Short mmCIF file of C-alpha atoms in Angstrom, two decimals:
data_model
loop_
_atom_site.label_atom_id
_atom_site.label_comp_id
_atom_site.label_asym_id
_atom_site.label_seq_id
_atom_site.Cartn_x
_atom_site.Cartn_y
_atom_site.Cartn_z
CA MET A 165 148.68 116.49 174.23
CA ASN A 166 152.34 116.67 174.34
CA THR A 167 153.42 118.45 171.72
CA SER A 168 157.00 118.30 172.26
CA SER A 169 157.46 115.10 171.66
CA PRO A 170 158.17 113.30 168.51
CA LYS A 171 154.62 112.75 166.16
CA LEU A 172 154.36 109.14 165.12
CA VAL A 173 154.59 108.26 161.66
CA VAL A 174 152.67 105.51 160.05
CA ALA A 175 152.90 104.80 156.62
CA VAL A 176 150.16 103.61 154.93
CA THR A 177 148.87 101.92 151.43
CA GLY A 178 145.75 101.59 149.87
CA LEU A 179 145.18 105.17 148.94
CA ASN A 180 142.72 104.05 145.93
CA ALA A 181 139.67 105.19 147.36
CA ILE A 182 137.89 104.79 143.77
CA ASP A 183 134.48 103.03 142.70
CA SER A 184 136.07 99.56 144.23
CA PRO A 185 137.96 101.51 147.22
CA GLY A 186 140.87 100.50 148.70
CA PRO A 187 141.10 100.87 152.45
CA GLY A 188 143.84 103.20 153.02
CA VAL A 189 141.91 106.64 153.13
CA ALA A 190 139.52 105.25 155.62
CA VAL A 191 142.38 104.09 157.77
CA ILE A 192 143.62 107.24 157.77
CA ARG A 193 140.70 109.17 158.60
CA SER A 194 140.33 106.67 161.96
CA LEU A 195 143.70 107.39 162.46
CA ARG A 196 143.72 111.05 162.49
CA ASP A 197 139.96 110.73 164.36
CA HIS A 198 142.36 109.12 167.47
CA PHE A 199 145.78 111.09 167.27
CA GLY A 200 144.44 114.06 166.07
CA ASN A 201 147.90 116.18 165.17
CA ASP A 202 150.39 113.77 166.88
CA ILE A 203 150.45 111.94 163.69
CA ARG A 204 152.09 112.12 160.47
CA ILE A 205 150.55 110.22 157.64
CA ILE A 206 153.07 108.50 154.73
CA GLY A 207 151.32 106.66 152.04
CA LEU A 208 152.17 104.49 150.08
CA SER A 209 150.91 104.13 146.33
CA TYR A 210 151.90 101.78 143.49
CA GLU A 211 149.30 104.29 140.88
CA THR A 212 150.13 108.13 140.19
CA LEU A 213 146.24 108.31 139.85
CA GLU A 214 145.44 106.97 143.32
CA PRO A 215 142.80 109.39 144.89
CA GLY A 216 145.00 109.34 148.06
CA ILE A 217 147.89 110.91 147.09
CA TYR A 218 146.12 114.13 146.30
CA LEU A 219 144.18 114.41 149.51
CA HIS A 220 147.07 116.46 151.48
CA ASP A 221 144.90 116.91 154.57
CA VAL A 222 144.51 113.09 154.48
CA VAL A 223 147.94 112.13 153.46
CA ASP A 224 150.66 114.29 154.49
CA LYS A 225 152.93 112.45 151.84
CA THR A 226 153.41 110.39 149.08
CA TYR A 227 155.44 107.48 148.13
CA GLN A 228 155.20 104.84 145.23
CA ILE A 229 156.52 101.64 145.80
CA PRO A 230 157.16 98.80 143.67
CA TYR A 231 154.22 95.86 143.03
CA PRO A 232 153.76 92.99 144.66
CA SER A 233 155.11 91.09 141.24
CA ALA A 234 159.00 92.98 141.91
CA GLY A 235 159.50 91.06 145.21
CA ALA A 236 160.21 90.98 148.53
CA GLU A 237 163.32 92.24 148.70
CA ALA A 238 162.33 95.45 146.24
CA LEU A 239 159.79 96.67 148.26
CA TYR A 240 162.34 95.98 151.23
CA HIS A 241 164.69 98.63 149.42
CA ARG A 242 162.42 101.00 148.39
CA LEU A 243 160.81 101.05 152.52
CA GLN A 244 164.79 101.49 153.51
CA TYR A 245 164.91 104.61 151.96
CA ILE A 246 161.37 105.87 152.76
CA ASN A 247 162.46 105.15 156.18
CA SER A 248 165.70 106.83 156.19
CA ILE A 249 163.81 110.09 155.62
CA GLU A 250 160.66 109.57 157.21
CA ASN A 251 161.74 107.62 160.49
CA LEU A 252 158.84 105.44 160.42
CA SER A 253 157.06 104.29 163.15
CA VAL A 254 154.28 101.87 162.42
CA LEU A 255 153.04 100.43 158.56
CA ILE A 256 149.59 99.41 158.20
CA PRO A 257 149.64 97.21 154.37
CA ASN A 258 146.03 97.25 152.91
CA PHE A 259 145.68 95.06 150.07
CA ASP A 260 145.95 91.36 150.09
CA ALA A 261 148.20 91.13 147.15
CA GLU A 262 150.77 92.95 148.77
CA LEU A 263 150.42 90.89 151.81
CA TYR A 264 152.68 88.09 151.64
CA ASN A 265 155.83 90.52 150.95
CA PHE A 266 155.20 92.76 153.73
CA ILE A 267 154.26 89.65 156.29
CA LYS A 268 157.63 87.98 154.56
CA LEU A 269 159.46 91.57 155.29
CA ILE A 270 158.51 91.51 159.04
CA PRO A 271 161.26 91.12 161.12
CA SER A 272 163.17 93.61 159.05
CA LEU A 273 161.27 95.71 158.76
CA ASP A 274 161.67 95.43 162.81
CA THR A 275 165.17 95.99 162.90
CA LEU A 276 164.94 99.37 160.80
CA GLY A 277 162.41 100.03 163.79
CA ILE A 278 159.04 99.76 161.98
CA SER A 279 156.44 98.15 163.59
CA THR A 280 153.48 95.89 162.20
CA PHE A 281 150.95 94.19 163.65
CA LEU A 282 149.77 91.39 160.59
CA PRO A 283 148.85 88.04 160.59
CA THR A 284 151.55 85.57 160.25
CA LEU A 285 151.85 83.56 157.14
CA GLU A 286 150.24 80.39 158.19
CA GLN A 287 147.50 82.41 159.45
CA PHE A 288 147.47 84.45 156.25
CA ASP A 289 147.32 80.78 154.10
CA ALA A 290 144.86 79.15 156.30
CA ARG A 291 142.22 81.45 155.62
CA ASP A 292 143.02 81.90 151.80
CA LYS A 293 140.03 80.62 149.94
CA ILE A 294 141.83 77.48 148.57
CA ASN A 295 142.22 76.21 151.83
CA LEU A 296 139.07 77.81 153.69
CA TYR A 297 136.68 74.52 153.30
CA ARG A 298 139.27 72.70 155.61
CA PHE A 299 140.37 75.68 157.78
CA GLY A 300 136.28 75.74 158.63
CA SER A 301 136.07 72.31 159.06
CA GLU A 302 139.44 72.04 161.73
CA TYR A 303 137.87 75.12 163.68
CA GLY A 304 133.91 74.01 163.84
CA LEU A 305 133.29 76.94 161.71
CA ASP A 306 130.35 76.80 159.05
CA VAL A 307 131.48 77.34 155.63
CA PRO A 308 130.28 76.57 152.43
CA LYS A 309 131.89 73.28 150.82
CA ASP A 310 133.82 73.40 147.80
CA LYS A 311 136.33 72.10 145.23
CA VAL A 312 139.70 73.17 144.47
CA ILE A 313 139.38 72.44 140.71
CA TYR A 314 142.33 73.05 138.08
CA ASN A 315 140.55 70.21 134.88
CA VAL A 316 137.49 71.19 133.30
CA ASN A 317 136.24 67.96 133.52
CA GLU A 318 136.32 68.07 137.18
CA LEU A 319 133.22 70.54 136.86
CA TYR A 320 131.46 66.88 136.73
CA THR A 321 132.29 65.25 139.89
CA CYS A 322 131.67 69.07 141.58
CA ALA A 323 128.46 69.39 140.62
CA GLU A 324 127.26 65.80 141.65
CA GLU A 325 128.43 66.90 144.67
CA LEU A 326 127.89 69.99 145.22
CA GLY A 327 124.95 70.43 143.56
CA TYR A 328 123.45 73.77 141.13
CA PRO A 329 123.79 76.52 141.16
CA LEU A 330 127.59 75.96 141.52
CA VAL A 331 130.19 79.39 142.38
CA VAL A 332 132.62 79.53 140.73
CA LYS A 333 135.83 81.39 141.92
CA GLY A 334 138.88 82.86 140.25
CA LYS A 335 142.04 82.37 142.36
CA PHE A 336 142.45 86.23 143.58
CA TYR A 337 139.08 87.91 143.11
CA ASP A 338 135.67 87.35 140.79
CA ALA A 339 133.00 84.36 141.51
CA ILE A 340 130.32 83.40 138.62
CA ILE A 341 127.21 81.77 139.83
CA ALA A 342 126.42 79.11 137.55
CA HIS A 343 123.40 77.44 136.97
CA THR A 344 124.09 74.55 134.29
CA MET A 345 127.22 73.00 133.26
CA GLU A 346 127.53 74.94 130.32
CA GLN A 347 127.68 78.13 132.09
CA ALA A 348 130.28 76.36 135.11
CA GLN A 349 132.27 75.49 132.25
CA LYS A 350 132.20 79.05 130.05
CA ALA A 351 133.15 80.40 134.31
CA PHE A 352 135.54 78.35 134.45
CA TYR A 353 137.91 79.02 130.96
CA LYS A 354 137.39 83.09 131.51
CA LEU A 355 138.61 82.99 135.60
CA SER A 356 141.45 80.97 135.06
CA ALA A 357 142.21 82.87 131.83
CA LYS A 358 142.31 85.92 134.31
CA TRP A 359 143.60 84.36 137.46
CA GLY A 360 145.43 81.64 136.76
CA PHE A 361 144.85 78.51 138.37
CA PRO A 362 143.22 76.50 140.91
CA ILE A 363 139.66 77.53 140.47
CA ILE A 364 137.53 76.96 143.30
CA VAL A 365 133.65 75.35 142.96
CA GLN A 366 132.33 76.43 146.10
CA GLN A 367 128.56 75.44 146.96
CA PHE A 368 125.78 78.01 146.77
CA ILE A 369 124.45 79.67 149.69
CA THR A 370 121.71 82.41 150.05
CA GLY A 371 120.87 84.30 152.32
CA THR A 372 122.16 87.58 153.69
CA GLU A 373 125.23 89.18 153.00
CA ILE A 374 126.57 90.39 156.44
CA ASN A 375 130.57 91.82 157.00
CA ILE A 376 131.86 91.51 160.51
CA ALA A 377 135.44 94.09 160.80
CA VAL A 378 137.69 92.24 163.15
CA LEU A 379 140.68 92.58 165.63
CA GLY A 380 142.85 90.39 167.19
CA ASP A 381 145.68 90.61 169.19
CA GLY A 382 147.13 87.77 168.53
CA LYS A 383 146.89 86.05 171.80
CA GLY A 384 143.28 84.76 171.17
CA ASN A 385 141.94 88.12 172.24
CA THR A 386 139.05 89.53 169.70
CA ILE A 387 139.67 93.53 170.43
CA SER A 388 136.82 94.71 168.07
CA ALA A 389 134.06 92.88 166.25
CA ILE A 390 131.89 94.93 164.03
CA PRO A 391 129.24 93.53 162.31
CA MET A 392 127.40 95.37 159.28
CA ARG A 393 125.09 95.01 156.66
CA LYS A 394 125.33 96.30 153.30
CA LEU A 395 122.37 98.59 152.76
CA TYR A 396 123.46 99.42 149.22
CA ILE A 397 125.70 96.81 146.94
CA THR A 398 127.69 98.13 143.59
CA ASP A 399 127.39 95.67 140.77
CA LYS A 400 131.03 95.27 141.66
CA GLY A 401 129.52 93.38 144.73
CA LYS A 402 130.72 96.70 147.07
CA ALA A 403 129.07 98.14 150.05
CA TRP A 404 128.19 101.59 148.85
CA ALA A 405 126.25 102.31 152.09
CA GLY A 406 125.47 99.86 155.38
CA ILE A 407 124.24 99.83 159.04
CA THR A 408 125.90 98.01 162.34
CA LEU A 409 124.36 95.04 163.86
CA GLU A 410 123.61 94.02 166.98
CA ASP A 411 123.70 89.88 166.62
CA ASP A 412 125.51 88.29 169.22
CA ALA A 413 125.88 85.42 166.80
CA LEU A 414 127.75 86.85 164.90
CA ILE A 415 130.12 88.35 167.58
CA GLY A 416 130.33 84.60 168.96
CA LEU A 417 131.14 84.28 165.35
CA ALA A 418 134.24 86.31 165.23
CA HIS A 419 135.18 85.79 168.63
CA LYS A 420 135.58 82.17 167.74
CA PHE A 421 137.10 83.03 164.85
CA VAL A 422 140.36 85.02 166.41
CA GLN A 423 140.46 82.61 168.99
CA SER A 424 141.28 79.30 166.24
CA THR A 425 143.64 81.29 165.09
CA ASN A 426 145.30 83.64 167.19
CA TRP A 427 144.70 85.94 164.41
CA LYS A 428 146.72 89.25 164.44
CA GLY A 429 145.43 92.19 163.35
CA GLY A 430 142.49 93.35 161.41
CA CYS A 431 140.43 91.27 159.05
CA GLU A 432 136.88 91.13 156.77
CA LEU A 433 134.97 88.19 157.99
CA GLU A 434 132.02 88.10 154.90
CA ILE A 435 129.37 86.46 156.15
CA MET A 436 126.01 84.69 154.43
CA ARG A 437 123.32 84.57 157.21
CA THR A 438 120.88 81.87 155.93
CA GLN A 439 117.21 82.38 156.53
CA GLU A 440 117.58 79.88 159.73
CA GLY A 441 119.88 82.32 161.21
CA ARG A 442 123.16 80.15 160.29
CA PRO A 443 126.25 82.17 159.45
CA PHE A 444 128.73 80.59 157.27
CA ILE A 445 131.91 82.24 156.35
CA MET A 446 132.19 82.45 153.16
CA GLU A 447 135.56 84.48 152.68
CA VAL A 448 138.44 85.85 155.45
CA ASN A 449 139.25 89.05 153.78
CA PRO A 450 142.83 89.79 155.45
CA ARG A 451 142.99 93.14 156.03
CA PHE A 452 140.48 95.92 157.18
CA PRO A 453 137.56 96.69 154.73
CA ALA A 454 137.48 99.93 152.85
CA TRP A 455 134.37 100.80 155.50
CA ILE A 456 136.59 100.74 158.40
CA TYR A 457 135.69 104.38 159.24
CA LEU A 458 132.13 102.91 160.27
CA THR A 459 134.34 101.08 163.39
CA ALA A 460 135.55 104.35 164.33
CA ALA A 461 132.20 105.89 164.10
CA SER A 462 130.44 103.57 166.18
CA GLY A 463 132.83 103.71 168.96
CA GLN A 464 135.77 101.43 168.52
CA ASN A 465 138.70 102.64 166.78
CA GLN A 466 140.18 100.12 164.83
CA PRO A 467 142.96 101.25 163.07
CA ALA A 468 144.01 103.45 165.96
CA SER A 469 143.31 100.13 168.29
CA LEU A 470 146.13 98.43 165.97
CA VAL A 471 148.35 100.81 165.83
CA ARG A 472 148.47 101.69 169.57
CA MET A 473 149.24 97.69 169.55
CA ALA A 474 152.06 97.83 167.31
CA ILE A 475 153.88 100.84 169.45
CA GLY A 476 153.37 98.55 172.64
CA GLU A 477 150.11 99.51 174.22
CA GLU A 478 147.96 97.57 175.97
CA VAL A 479 144.76 97.91 174.52
CA PRO A 480 141.63 96.57 176.47
CA PRO A 481 138.95 94.60 174.09
CA PHE A 482 135.87 96.68 173.55
CA LYS A 483 133.05 96.24 174.97
CA THR A 484 130.28 97.79 173.26
CA TYR A 485 129.37 99.97 170.32
CA ASP A 486 126.31 101.78 168.34
CA VAL A 487 124.03 99.75 166.75
CA GLY A 488 122.16 101.54 163.65
CA LYS A 489 125.18 103.97 163.00
CA ILE A 490 124.62 103.77 159.18
CA PHE A 491 127.44 104.93 156.29
CA ILE A 492 126.85 106.63 153.06
CA ARG A 493 129.66 106.69 150.73
CA TYR A 494 130.02 109.44 148.26
CA SER A 495 132.30 110.69 145.05
CA TRP A 496 133.42 113.91 145.11
CA ASP A 497 135.36 115.25 142.04
CA HIS A 498 138.68 116.11 144.06
CA ILE A 499 140.99 119.07 141.83
CA THR A 500 144.49 118.53 141.06
CA THR A 501 147.35 120.38 139.06
CA VAL A 502 149.72 119.03 136.28
CA GLU A 503 152.59 119.57 138.01
CA GLU A 504 150.85 117.70 140.77
CA PHE A 505 150.56 114.89 138.53
CA GLN A 506 154.06 115.39 137.21
CA LYS A 507 155.80 115.41 141.08
CA ILE A 508 154.21 111.45 141.56
CA SER A 509 154.67 110.53 138.13
CA ALA A 510 158.61 112.00 137.22
CA PHE A 511 159.87 111.09 140.84
CA GLY A 512 157.50 108.89 142.73
CA GLU A 513 157.61 110.99 145.55
CA LEU A 514 154.56 113.82 146.53
CA MET B 1244 103.21 87.47 170.45
CA ILE B 1245 105.53 89.62 172.04
CA LEU B 1246 107.60 92.26 170.02
CA LYS B 1247 111.04 90.99 170.33
CA LYS B 1248 113.23 92.74 173.12
CA ASN B 1249 115.87 94.67 170.69
CA ILE B 1250 113.23 95.81 168.46
CA ALA B 1251 113.30 100.16 168.41
CA THR B 1252 110.33 101.99 168.00
CA SER B 1253 109.56 105.21 167.27
CA ASP B 1254 106.78 107.44 167.91
CA SER B 1255 106.81 108.30 164.26
CA GLY B 1256 105.68 104.77 163.59
CA PHE B 1257 109.39 104.00 162.29
CA ILE B 1258 110.72 100.31 163.33
CA PHE B 1259 114.51 98.89 163.15
CA ASN B 1260 115.55 95.45 163.95
CA PRO B 1261 119.01 96.20 164.74
CA SER B 1262 119.67 92.11 164.41
CA THR B 1263 119.47 92.37 160.55
CA GLY B 1264 119.81 96.56 160.08
CA ASP B 1265 116.00 96.14 158.66
CA SER B 1266 113.40 98.23 158.93
CA TYR B 1267 110.37 99.74 158.24
CA SER B 1268 107.08 102.30 158.91
CA SER B 1269 103.47 101.46 160.20
CA ASN B 1270 100.51 103.78 160.25
CA PRO B 1271 99.47 105.57 163.54
CA ILE B 1272 97.15 102.63 164.24
CA GLY B 1273 99.96 99.92 164.14
CA SER B 1274 102.43 102.65 166.40
CA GLU B 1275 100.11 102.74 168.57
CA ILE B 1276 99.72 98.59 168.80
CA LEU B 1277 104.08 98.23 169.24
CA GLN B 1278 103.73 101.05 171.86
CA LEU B 1279 101.00 98.79 173.59
CA LEU B 1280 103.01 95.47 173.05
CA LYS B 1281 106.38 97.39 174.25
CA GLN B 1282 104.55 97.70 177.54
CA GLY B 1283 104.07 94.26 177.60
CA ASN B 1284 100.45 94.50 176.65
CA THR B 1285 98.68 91.02 175.71
CA PRO B 1286 96.47 91.22 172.70
CA GLN B 1287 93.14 90.52 174.31
CA GLU B 1288 94.05 94.23 176.48
CA ILE B 1289 95.61 95.46 173.19
CA LYS B 1290 92.67 94.41 171.30
CA LYS B 1291 89.94 96.35 174.12
CA VAL B 1292 92.11 99.39 173.95
CA ILE B 1293 91.78 99.69 170.19
CA LEU B 1294 87.54 98.65 170.12
CA GLU B 1295 87.02 101.41 172.81
CA LYS B 1296 88.69 103.77 171.49
CA TYR B 1297 88.35 103.48 167.95
CA ASP B 1298 85.24 103.28 166.15
CA VAL B 1299 85.57 100.34 164.44
CA GLU B 1300 83.40 96.52 163.46
CA ASN B 1301 85.05 93.57 166.21
CA GLY B 1302 85.27 91.43 162.88
CA GLN B 1303 87.25 94.28 160.73
CA PHE B 1304 89.10 94.86 163.48
CA GLU B 1305 90.29 90.90 163.81
CA ARG B 1306 91.18 90.55 159.99
CA ASP B 1307 93.24 93.67 160.31
CA TRP B 1308 94.80 92.53 163.49
CA ASP B 1309 95.54 89.15 161.97
CA ASP B 1310 97.13 91.02 158.75
CA PHE B 1311 99.06 92.93 160.75
CA LYS B 1312 100.18 90.08 162.84
CA ASN B 1313 101.54 88.39 159.88
CA GLN B 1314 103.38 91.34 159.15
CA LEU B 1315 105.27 91.86 162.01
CA LYS B 1316 105.92 87.76 161.84
CA GLU B 1317 106.92 87.87 158.41
CA ALA B 1318 109.81 90.46 159.20
CA ASN B 1319 110.54 88.36 162.00
CA LEU B 1320 109.67 91.42 164.70
CA ILE B 1321 107.35 89.47 167.20
CA GLU B 1322 107.75 86.11 169.39
CA LEU B 1323 104.66 84.16 169.28
#
């Protein structure tokens, strides 16, 4: 490798490698696998106890950034400051809640010389769970029927049209399965209090839960698609272990999704495959999943490919991957000092 | 009865279905039958091999065979 050329500097969010992990640390691990010493990683954090901040062999330097609720302008000013020190080449946001601001900032980041590889706002909105059924109908993809409601009385129509059990979902997160009207009403109040309106009421589909990590080039081509079945699921529904699968129908579904939407960047399709083998798209997460390192481990390094495309390289679609590759997550007590904690808390940098 | 073409088996009796991620383990006789299936033998040919090789009553073997076939079917490992 040419050590005289300036290092690629990549900023990454989602350093919260906790029990419901953000994808940042896995994204960085994938990048380091591919780029070796020719990369400098800048962590972007929200909270002072995100583990990635303190993992100095993972993240070279971390800066705190404002919460998404502070708006795009506050984020831009902070990124401008960080860029004046670090000269960022590429930025990879990894949280659903922050994506809207980052997508809005794409032109401004471009003028700062920071490349991104993100979906457009239209693509981002189309796969939102509020619009998912309409999205599926438009592109001929199997999506469970749903109704978007604002009033508790609308639950009666939902029960009539969708039948029990009903899946009552919050606007951003959480889903509760309701077998009776009483349970559905309780779920409605609980989720609307936590996440606001609307509430999504979805048809219940049973089957095997499969996730697909996908990378689209923004021109309708699927650069990579890796299906994974969760082998061990935590009480928060997160995969603690998973295995890569070989299934042409799942790969075909990923290709159809990317081709229909011209999806740009990484995403995760949450699939429920019924007993009859029919794959329903339950959700589309508009960013890499926390298990993304499995794509690198099985031969299709999606984060590295995204960075290569972001800096203008042509990346041909991957053809093969290792089937039966397993990840098993583990926890580890990392030791740090109060001095380090103080630096990130007081100065917003470490 | 044909073993689905992408099913992986090992000499130790481990069976992996790459389409579903499910894995199973079989006893040595089950493992031997799976190897014979993989080699393209018909059920009749396999039954003949097993009956010649092992000391087993025909009726008992037929019951065990049906039971094993049902397990393979249940696990979605064969095409009938």
